[in-house]
Structure formats: structure tokens, C-alpha cells
PDB file of C-alpha atoms in Angstrom:
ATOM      1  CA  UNK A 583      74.041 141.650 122.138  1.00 83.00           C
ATOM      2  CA  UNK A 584      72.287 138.378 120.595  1.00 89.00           C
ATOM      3  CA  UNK A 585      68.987 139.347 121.864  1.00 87.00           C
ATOM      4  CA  UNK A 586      69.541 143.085 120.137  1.00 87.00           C
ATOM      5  CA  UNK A 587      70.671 140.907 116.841  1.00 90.00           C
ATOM      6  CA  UNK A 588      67.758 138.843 116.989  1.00 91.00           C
ATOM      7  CA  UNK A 589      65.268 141.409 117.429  1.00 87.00           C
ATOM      8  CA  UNK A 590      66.449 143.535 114.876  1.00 90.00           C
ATOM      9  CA  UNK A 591      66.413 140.707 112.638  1.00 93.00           C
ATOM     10  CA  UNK A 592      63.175 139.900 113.621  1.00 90.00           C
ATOM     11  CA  UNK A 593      62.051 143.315 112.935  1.00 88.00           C
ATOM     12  CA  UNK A 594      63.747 143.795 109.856  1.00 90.00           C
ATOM     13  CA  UNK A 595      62.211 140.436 108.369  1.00 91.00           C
ATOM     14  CA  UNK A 596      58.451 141.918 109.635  1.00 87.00           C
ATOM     15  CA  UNK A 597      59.061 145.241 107.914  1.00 87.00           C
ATOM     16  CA  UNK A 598      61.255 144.104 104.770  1.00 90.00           C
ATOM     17  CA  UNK A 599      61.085 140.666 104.341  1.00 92.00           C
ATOM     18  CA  UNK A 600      64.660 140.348 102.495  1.00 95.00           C
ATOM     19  CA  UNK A 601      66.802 138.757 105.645  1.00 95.00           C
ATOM     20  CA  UNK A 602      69.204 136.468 104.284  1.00 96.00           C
ATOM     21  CA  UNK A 603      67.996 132.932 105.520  1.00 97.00           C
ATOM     22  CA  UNK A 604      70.645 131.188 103.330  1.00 97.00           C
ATOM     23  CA  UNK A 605      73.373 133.101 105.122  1.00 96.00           C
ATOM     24  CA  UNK A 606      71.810 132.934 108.263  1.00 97.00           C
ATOM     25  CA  UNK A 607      71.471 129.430 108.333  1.00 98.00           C
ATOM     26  CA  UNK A 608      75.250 128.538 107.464  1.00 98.00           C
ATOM     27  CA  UNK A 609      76.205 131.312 110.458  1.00 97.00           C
ATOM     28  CA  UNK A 610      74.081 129.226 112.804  1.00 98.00           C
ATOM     29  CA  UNK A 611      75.382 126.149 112.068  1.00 98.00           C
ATOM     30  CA  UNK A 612      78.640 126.855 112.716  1.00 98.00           C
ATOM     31  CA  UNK A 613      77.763 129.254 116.099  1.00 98.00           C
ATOM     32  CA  UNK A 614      75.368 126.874 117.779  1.00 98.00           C
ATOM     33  CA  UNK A 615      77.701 124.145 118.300  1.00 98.00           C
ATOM     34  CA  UNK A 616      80.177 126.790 119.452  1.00 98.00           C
ATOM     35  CA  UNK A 617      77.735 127.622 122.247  1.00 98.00           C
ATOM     36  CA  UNK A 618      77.101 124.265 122.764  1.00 98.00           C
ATOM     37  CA  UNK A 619      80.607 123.239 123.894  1.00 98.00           C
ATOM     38  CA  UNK A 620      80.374 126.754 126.204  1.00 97.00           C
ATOM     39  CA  UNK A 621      77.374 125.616 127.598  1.00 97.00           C
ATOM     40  CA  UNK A 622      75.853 129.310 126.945  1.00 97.00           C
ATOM     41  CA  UNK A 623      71.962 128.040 126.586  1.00 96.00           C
ATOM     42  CA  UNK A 624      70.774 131.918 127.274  1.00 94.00           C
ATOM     43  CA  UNK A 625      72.408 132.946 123.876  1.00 96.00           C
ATOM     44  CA  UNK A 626      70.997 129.515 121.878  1.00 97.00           C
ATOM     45  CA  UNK A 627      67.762 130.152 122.797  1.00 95.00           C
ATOM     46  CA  UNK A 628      68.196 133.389 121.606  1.00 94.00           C
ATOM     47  CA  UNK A 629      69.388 132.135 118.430  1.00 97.00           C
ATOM     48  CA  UNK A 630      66.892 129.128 118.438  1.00 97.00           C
ATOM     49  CA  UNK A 631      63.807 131.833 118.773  1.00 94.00           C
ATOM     50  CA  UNK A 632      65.221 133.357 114.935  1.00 95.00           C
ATOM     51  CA  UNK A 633      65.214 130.416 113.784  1.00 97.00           C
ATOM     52  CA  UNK A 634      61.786 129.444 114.597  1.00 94.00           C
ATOM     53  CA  UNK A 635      60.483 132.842 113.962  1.00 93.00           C
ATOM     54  CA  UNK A 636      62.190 133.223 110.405  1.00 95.00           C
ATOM     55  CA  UNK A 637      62.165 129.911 109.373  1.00 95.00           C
ATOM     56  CA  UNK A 638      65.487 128.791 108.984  1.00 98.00           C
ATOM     57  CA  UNK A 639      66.432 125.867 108.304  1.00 98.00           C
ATOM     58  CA  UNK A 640      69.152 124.009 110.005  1.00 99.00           C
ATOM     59  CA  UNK A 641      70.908 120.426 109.669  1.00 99.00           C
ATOM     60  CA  UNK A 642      70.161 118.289 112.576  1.00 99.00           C
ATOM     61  CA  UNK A 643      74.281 116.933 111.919  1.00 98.00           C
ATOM     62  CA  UNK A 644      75.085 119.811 111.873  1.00 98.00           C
ATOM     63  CA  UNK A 645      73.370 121.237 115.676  1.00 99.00           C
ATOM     64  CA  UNK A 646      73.666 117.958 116.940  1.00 99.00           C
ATOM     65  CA  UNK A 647      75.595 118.957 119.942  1.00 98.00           C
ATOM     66  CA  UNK A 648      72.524 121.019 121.013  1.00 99.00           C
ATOM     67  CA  UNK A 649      70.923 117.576 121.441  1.00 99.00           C
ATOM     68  CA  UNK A 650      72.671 117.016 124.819  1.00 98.00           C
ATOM     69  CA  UNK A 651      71.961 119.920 126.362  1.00 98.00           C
ATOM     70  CA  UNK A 652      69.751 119.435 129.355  1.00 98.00           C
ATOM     71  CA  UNK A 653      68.024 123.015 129.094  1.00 97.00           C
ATOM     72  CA  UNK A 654      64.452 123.139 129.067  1.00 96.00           C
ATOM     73  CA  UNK A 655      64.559 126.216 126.837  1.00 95.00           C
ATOM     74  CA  UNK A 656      66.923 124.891 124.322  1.00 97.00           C
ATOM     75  CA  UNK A 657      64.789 121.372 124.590  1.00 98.00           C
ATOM     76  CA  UNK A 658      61.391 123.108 123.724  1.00 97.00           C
ATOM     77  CA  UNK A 659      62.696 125.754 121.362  1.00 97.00           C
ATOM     78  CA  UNK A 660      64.775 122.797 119.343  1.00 98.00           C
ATOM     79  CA  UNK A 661      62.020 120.545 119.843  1.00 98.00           C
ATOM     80  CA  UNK A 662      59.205 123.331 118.443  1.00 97.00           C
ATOM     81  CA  UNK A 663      61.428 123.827 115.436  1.00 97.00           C
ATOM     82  CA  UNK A 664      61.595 120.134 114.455  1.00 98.00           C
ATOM     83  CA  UNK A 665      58.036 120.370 114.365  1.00 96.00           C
ATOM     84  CA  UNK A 666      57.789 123.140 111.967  1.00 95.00           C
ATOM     85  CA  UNK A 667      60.073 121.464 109.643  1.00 96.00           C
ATOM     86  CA  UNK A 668      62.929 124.061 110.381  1.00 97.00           C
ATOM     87  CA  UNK A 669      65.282 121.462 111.331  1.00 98.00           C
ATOM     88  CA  UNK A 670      65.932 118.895 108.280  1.00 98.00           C
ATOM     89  CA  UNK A 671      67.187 115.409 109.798  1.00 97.00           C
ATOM     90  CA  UNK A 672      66.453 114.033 113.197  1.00 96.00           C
ATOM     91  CA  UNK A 673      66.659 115.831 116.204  1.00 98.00           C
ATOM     92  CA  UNK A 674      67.752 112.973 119.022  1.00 98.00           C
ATOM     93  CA  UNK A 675      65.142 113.822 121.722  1.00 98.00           C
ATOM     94  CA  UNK A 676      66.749 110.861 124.182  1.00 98.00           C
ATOM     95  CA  UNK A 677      68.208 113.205 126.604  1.00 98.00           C
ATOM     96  CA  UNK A 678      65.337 115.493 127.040  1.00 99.00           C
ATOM     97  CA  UNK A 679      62.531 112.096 127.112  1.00 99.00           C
ATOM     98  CA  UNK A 680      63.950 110.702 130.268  1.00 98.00           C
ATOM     99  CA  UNK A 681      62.672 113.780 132.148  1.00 98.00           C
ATOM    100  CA  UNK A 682      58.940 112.745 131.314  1.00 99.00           C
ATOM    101  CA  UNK A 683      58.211 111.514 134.326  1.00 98.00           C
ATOM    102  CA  UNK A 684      56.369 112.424 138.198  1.00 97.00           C
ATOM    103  CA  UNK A 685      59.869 113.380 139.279  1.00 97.00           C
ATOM    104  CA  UNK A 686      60.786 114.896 135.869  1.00 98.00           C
ATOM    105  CA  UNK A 687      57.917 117.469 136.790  1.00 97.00           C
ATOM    106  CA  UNK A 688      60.220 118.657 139.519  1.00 95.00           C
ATOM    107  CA  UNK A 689      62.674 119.023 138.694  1.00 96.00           C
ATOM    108  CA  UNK A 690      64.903 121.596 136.472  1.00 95.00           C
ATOM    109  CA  UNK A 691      63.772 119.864 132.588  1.00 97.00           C
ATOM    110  CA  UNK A 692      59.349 120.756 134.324  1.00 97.00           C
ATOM    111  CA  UNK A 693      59.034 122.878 131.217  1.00 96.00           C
ATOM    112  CA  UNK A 694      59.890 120.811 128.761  1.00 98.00           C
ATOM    113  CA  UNK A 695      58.494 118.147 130.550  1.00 98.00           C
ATOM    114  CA  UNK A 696      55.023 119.866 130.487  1.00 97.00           C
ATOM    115  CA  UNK A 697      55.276 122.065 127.746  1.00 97.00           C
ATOM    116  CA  UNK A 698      55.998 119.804 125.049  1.00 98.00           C
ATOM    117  CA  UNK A 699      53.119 117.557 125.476  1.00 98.00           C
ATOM    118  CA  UNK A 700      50.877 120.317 125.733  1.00 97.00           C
ATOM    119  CA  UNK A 701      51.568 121.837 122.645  1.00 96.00           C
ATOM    120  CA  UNK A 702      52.175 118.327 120.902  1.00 97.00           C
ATOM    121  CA  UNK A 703      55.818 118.883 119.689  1.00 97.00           C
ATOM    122  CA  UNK A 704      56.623 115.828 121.766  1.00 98.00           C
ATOM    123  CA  UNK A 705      57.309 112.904 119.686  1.00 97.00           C
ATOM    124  CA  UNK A 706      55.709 111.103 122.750  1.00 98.00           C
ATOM    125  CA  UNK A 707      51.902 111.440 123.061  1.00 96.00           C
ATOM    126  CA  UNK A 708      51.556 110.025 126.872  1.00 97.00           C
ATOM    127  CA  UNK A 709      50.438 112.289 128.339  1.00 98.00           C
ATOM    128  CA  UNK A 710      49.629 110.239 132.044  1.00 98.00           C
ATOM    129  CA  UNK A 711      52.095 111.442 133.941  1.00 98.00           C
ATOM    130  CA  UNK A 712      51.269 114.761 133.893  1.00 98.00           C
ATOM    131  CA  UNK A 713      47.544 114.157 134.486  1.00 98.00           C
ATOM    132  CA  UNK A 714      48.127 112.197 137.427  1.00 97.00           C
ATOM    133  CA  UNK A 715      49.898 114.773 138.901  1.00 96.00           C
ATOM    134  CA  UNK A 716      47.448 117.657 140.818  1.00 95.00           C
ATOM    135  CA  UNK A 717      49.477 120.100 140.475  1.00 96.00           C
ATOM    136  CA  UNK A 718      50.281 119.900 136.640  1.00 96.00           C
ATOM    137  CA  UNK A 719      46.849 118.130 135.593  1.00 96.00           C
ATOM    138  CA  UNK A 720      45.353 121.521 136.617  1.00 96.00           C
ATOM    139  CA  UNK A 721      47.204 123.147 134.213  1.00 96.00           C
ATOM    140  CA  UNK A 722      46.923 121.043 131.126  1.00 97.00           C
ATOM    141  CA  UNK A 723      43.034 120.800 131.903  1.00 97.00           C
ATOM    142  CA  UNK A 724      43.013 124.724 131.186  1.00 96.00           C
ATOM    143  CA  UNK A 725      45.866 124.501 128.435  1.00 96.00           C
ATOM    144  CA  UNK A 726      47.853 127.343 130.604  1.00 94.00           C
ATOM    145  CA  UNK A 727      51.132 127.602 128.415  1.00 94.00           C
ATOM    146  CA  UNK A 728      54.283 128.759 129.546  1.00 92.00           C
ATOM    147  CA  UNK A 729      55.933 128.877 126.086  1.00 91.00           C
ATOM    148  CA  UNK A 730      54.537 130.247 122.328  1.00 88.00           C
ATOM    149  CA  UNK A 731      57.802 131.128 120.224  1.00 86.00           C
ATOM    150  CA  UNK A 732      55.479 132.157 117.497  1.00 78.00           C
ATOM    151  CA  UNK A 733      54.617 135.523 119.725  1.00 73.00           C
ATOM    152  CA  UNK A 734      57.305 137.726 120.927  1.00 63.00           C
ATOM    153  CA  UNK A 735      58.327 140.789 119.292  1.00 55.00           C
ATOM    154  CA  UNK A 736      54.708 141.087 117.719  1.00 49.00           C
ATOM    155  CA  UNK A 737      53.965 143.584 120.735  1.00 45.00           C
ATOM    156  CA  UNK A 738      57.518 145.305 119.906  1.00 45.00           C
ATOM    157  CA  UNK A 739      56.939 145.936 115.690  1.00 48.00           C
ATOM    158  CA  UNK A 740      53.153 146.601 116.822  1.00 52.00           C
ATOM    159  CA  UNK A 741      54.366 149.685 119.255  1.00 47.00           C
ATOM    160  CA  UNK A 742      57.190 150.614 116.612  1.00 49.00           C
ATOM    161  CA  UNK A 743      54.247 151.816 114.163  1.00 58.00           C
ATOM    162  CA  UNK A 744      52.209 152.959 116.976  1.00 55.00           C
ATOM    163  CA  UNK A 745      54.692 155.263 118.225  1.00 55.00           C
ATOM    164  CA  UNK A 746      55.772 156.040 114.579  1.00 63.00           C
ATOM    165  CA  UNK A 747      51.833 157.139 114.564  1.00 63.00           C
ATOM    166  CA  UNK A 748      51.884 159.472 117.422  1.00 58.00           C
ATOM    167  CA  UNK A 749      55.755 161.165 116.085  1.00 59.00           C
ATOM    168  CA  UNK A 750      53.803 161.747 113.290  1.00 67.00           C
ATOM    169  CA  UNK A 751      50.650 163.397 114.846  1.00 60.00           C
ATOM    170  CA  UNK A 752      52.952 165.187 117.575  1.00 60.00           C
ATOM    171  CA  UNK A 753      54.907 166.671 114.734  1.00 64.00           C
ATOM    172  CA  UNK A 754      52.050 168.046 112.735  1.00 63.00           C
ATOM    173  CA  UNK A 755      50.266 169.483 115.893  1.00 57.00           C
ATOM    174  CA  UNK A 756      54.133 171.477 116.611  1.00 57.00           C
ATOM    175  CA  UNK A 757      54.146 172.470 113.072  1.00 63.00           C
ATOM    176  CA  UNK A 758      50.681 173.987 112.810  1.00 56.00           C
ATOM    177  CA  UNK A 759      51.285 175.923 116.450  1.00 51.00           C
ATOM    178  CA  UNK A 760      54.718 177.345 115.036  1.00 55.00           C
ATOM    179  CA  UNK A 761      53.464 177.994 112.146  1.00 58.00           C
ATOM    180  CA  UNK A 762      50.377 180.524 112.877  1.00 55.00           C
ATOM    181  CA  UNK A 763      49.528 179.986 116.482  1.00 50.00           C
ATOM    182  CA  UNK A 764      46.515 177.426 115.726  1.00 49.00           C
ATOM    183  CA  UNK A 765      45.957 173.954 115.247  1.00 42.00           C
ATOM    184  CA  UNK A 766      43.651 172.734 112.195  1.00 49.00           C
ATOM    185  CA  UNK A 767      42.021 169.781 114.113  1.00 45.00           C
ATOM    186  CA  UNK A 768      40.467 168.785 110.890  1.00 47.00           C
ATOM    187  CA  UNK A 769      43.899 168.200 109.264  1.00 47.00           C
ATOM    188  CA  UNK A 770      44.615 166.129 112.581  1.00 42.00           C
ATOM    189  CA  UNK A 771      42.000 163.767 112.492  1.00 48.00           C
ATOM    190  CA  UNK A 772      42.543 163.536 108.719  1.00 48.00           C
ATOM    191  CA  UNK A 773      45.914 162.429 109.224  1.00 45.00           C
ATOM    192  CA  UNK A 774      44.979 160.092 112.179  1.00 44.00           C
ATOM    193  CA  UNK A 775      42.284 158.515 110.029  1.00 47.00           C
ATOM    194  CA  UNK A 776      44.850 158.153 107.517  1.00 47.00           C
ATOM    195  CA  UNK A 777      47.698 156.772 110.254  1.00 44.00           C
ATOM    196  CA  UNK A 778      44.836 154.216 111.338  1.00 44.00           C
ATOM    197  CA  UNK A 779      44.876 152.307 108.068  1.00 39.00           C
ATOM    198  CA  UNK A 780      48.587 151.931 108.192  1.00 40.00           C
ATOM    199  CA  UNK A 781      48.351 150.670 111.528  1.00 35.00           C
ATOM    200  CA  UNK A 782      46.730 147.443 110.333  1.00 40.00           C
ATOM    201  CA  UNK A 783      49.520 145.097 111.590  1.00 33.00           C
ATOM    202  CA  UNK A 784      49.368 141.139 111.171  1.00 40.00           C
ATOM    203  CA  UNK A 785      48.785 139.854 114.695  1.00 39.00           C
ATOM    204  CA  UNK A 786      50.533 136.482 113.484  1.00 39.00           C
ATOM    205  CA  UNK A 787      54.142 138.503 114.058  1.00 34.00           C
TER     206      UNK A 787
END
């Protein structure tokens, strides 16, 4: 059900642009913490990716239980919004630093580990002991990412107007055979042509 909530807020934001950030923020605030004490990281990250996405902003007294959660996800996602300024305050990276390390790049914090140097969220800029490792150096060498909470749901509001698109075409090409038997291809291709220009979608969502 979060992930539903999210996307649909998500969604709503990319079509409308009139989500409440003032209430969302204040809701947060008081569920994250919740979570926190539940240890339920799947449903903070959830929560974590709106906040990055609409740029909420949240009191770093007011997560701060999030800040001793030893979940790469929750690291990177809390970590990328502190970054962006979405997080006023200071987020207390100390339990998430100790994993950058050789062994901290086996074990279960690797993606925060990795990630966050990669991308430069890290308020550490060391980036040795990931280039002494083979395995990992290869990786950084060629950027590969893992994680980019700026994406996600792009693809989704991108194929909502696509399909919207086609409905639309579909329906016109039923209504012209019911109607006489024929299809005016010319008014199809108008109304494509016309479908294409609302299709222009900003990639940055």
C-alpha cells in the first residue's frame, strides 16, 4: 500500500503539481520514526523515495531515529536527500561511515558503501578503499550505478500518456468503423500528429 501511495503521489505531483508538501512533511515526521522503532526499512524507503522526488523537507530531530538504521537503502536514500537540501539539520552519518571499508564492501551496508561515494553524497571523499578493491574499482572506473532516486516512475507517467495516446486513437478508429463502415485515415494521422505534441514529456520525472 505505501508503494501505491507513493506512486500516485508521485504521479499526481507530475501531472498537477498541487501535492501538499506542508502536510506531507508533518505526516512523515511523525510516520518515519514509527517505522523506525518497527524496523520496517521496505516501507521508509518507500517513503524516503517521495521525499526525494517531491522535495520535502524534513527535520533531521525530527527522523533522527532513521539515523541508526543499518539499511543500505534507507542509508543512501537519507543520505541523497541531505544532499539535496531536503533534510534541514544534520543527518548523523556515524553508523552508516564505519561500513567504508575492504570488508564493508562485503558485506550487507556494499551499497551504501559504494554508492555513496560514487555519486558524492558521502560526506567522506576517500574514495581508496574502493579502488583498491578489483572487484569494486571496476565498477567505479565505468561509474556503473546501482541507485538514481531521481528516475523511477518517469517510465510509469511516460506510458500513462502513451497509452492515454493509443485509447484515444483506438477509440476514434471504433467510432469511424461503427459509424459508416470506413476509417478516415486522414483524420487518424491528424489526430496522432496532434497526440504527438502532447506526448512531449520532461525526461527529468
Amino acid at each position: 500500500m505505501v508503494s501505491l501511495l507513493v506512486e500516485v503521489l508521485v504521479l499526481r505531483e507530475i501531472e498537477h503539481q498541487d501535492v501538499d508538501r506542508a502536510k506531507l512533511a508533518g505526516f512523515l515526521e511523525r510516520r518515519l520514526p514509527e517505522l523506525a522503532q518497527e524496523n520496517r526499512t521496505g516501507e521508509i524507503t518507500w517513503l524516503l523515495f517521495l521525499v526525494v522526488r517531491l522535495e520535502i523537507e524534513l527535520s533531521a530531530s525530527q527522523i533522527a531515529p532513521l539515523f541508526q538504521l543499518e539499511n543500505s537503502m534507507v542509508a543512501l536514500m537519507l543520505t541523497f536527500a541531505s544532499s539535496r537540501g531536503a533534510i534541514s539539520g544534520t543527518v548523523d552519518h556515524g553508523t552508516w561511515q564505519q561500513h567504508l571499508s575492504a570488508e564493508g564492501l562485503k558485506g550487507p551496508m556494499w551499497l551504501y558503501a559504494y554508492e555513496s561515494i560514487r555519486n558524492g553524497t558521502n560526506p567522506s571523499t576517500d574514495r581508496s578503499f574502493i579502488e583498491h578493491e578489483p572487484f569494486f574499482s571496476a565498477l567505479l572506473n565505468r561509474n556503473i550505478k546501482f541507485f538514481d532516486p531521481e528516475r523511477g516512475f518517469a517510465s510509469i507517467g511516460s506510458e500513462l500518456r502513451l497509452r492515454r495516446a493509443e485509447n484515444t486513437r483506438a477509440r476514434i478508429l471504433r467510432q469511424d468503423f461503427l459509424d459508416d463502415f470506413d476509417i478516415d485515415l486522414l483524420e487518424f494521422d491528424e489526430e496522432e500528429a496532434d497526440q504527438g505534441t502532447d506526448m512531449d514529456f520532461d525526461d527529468e520525472y
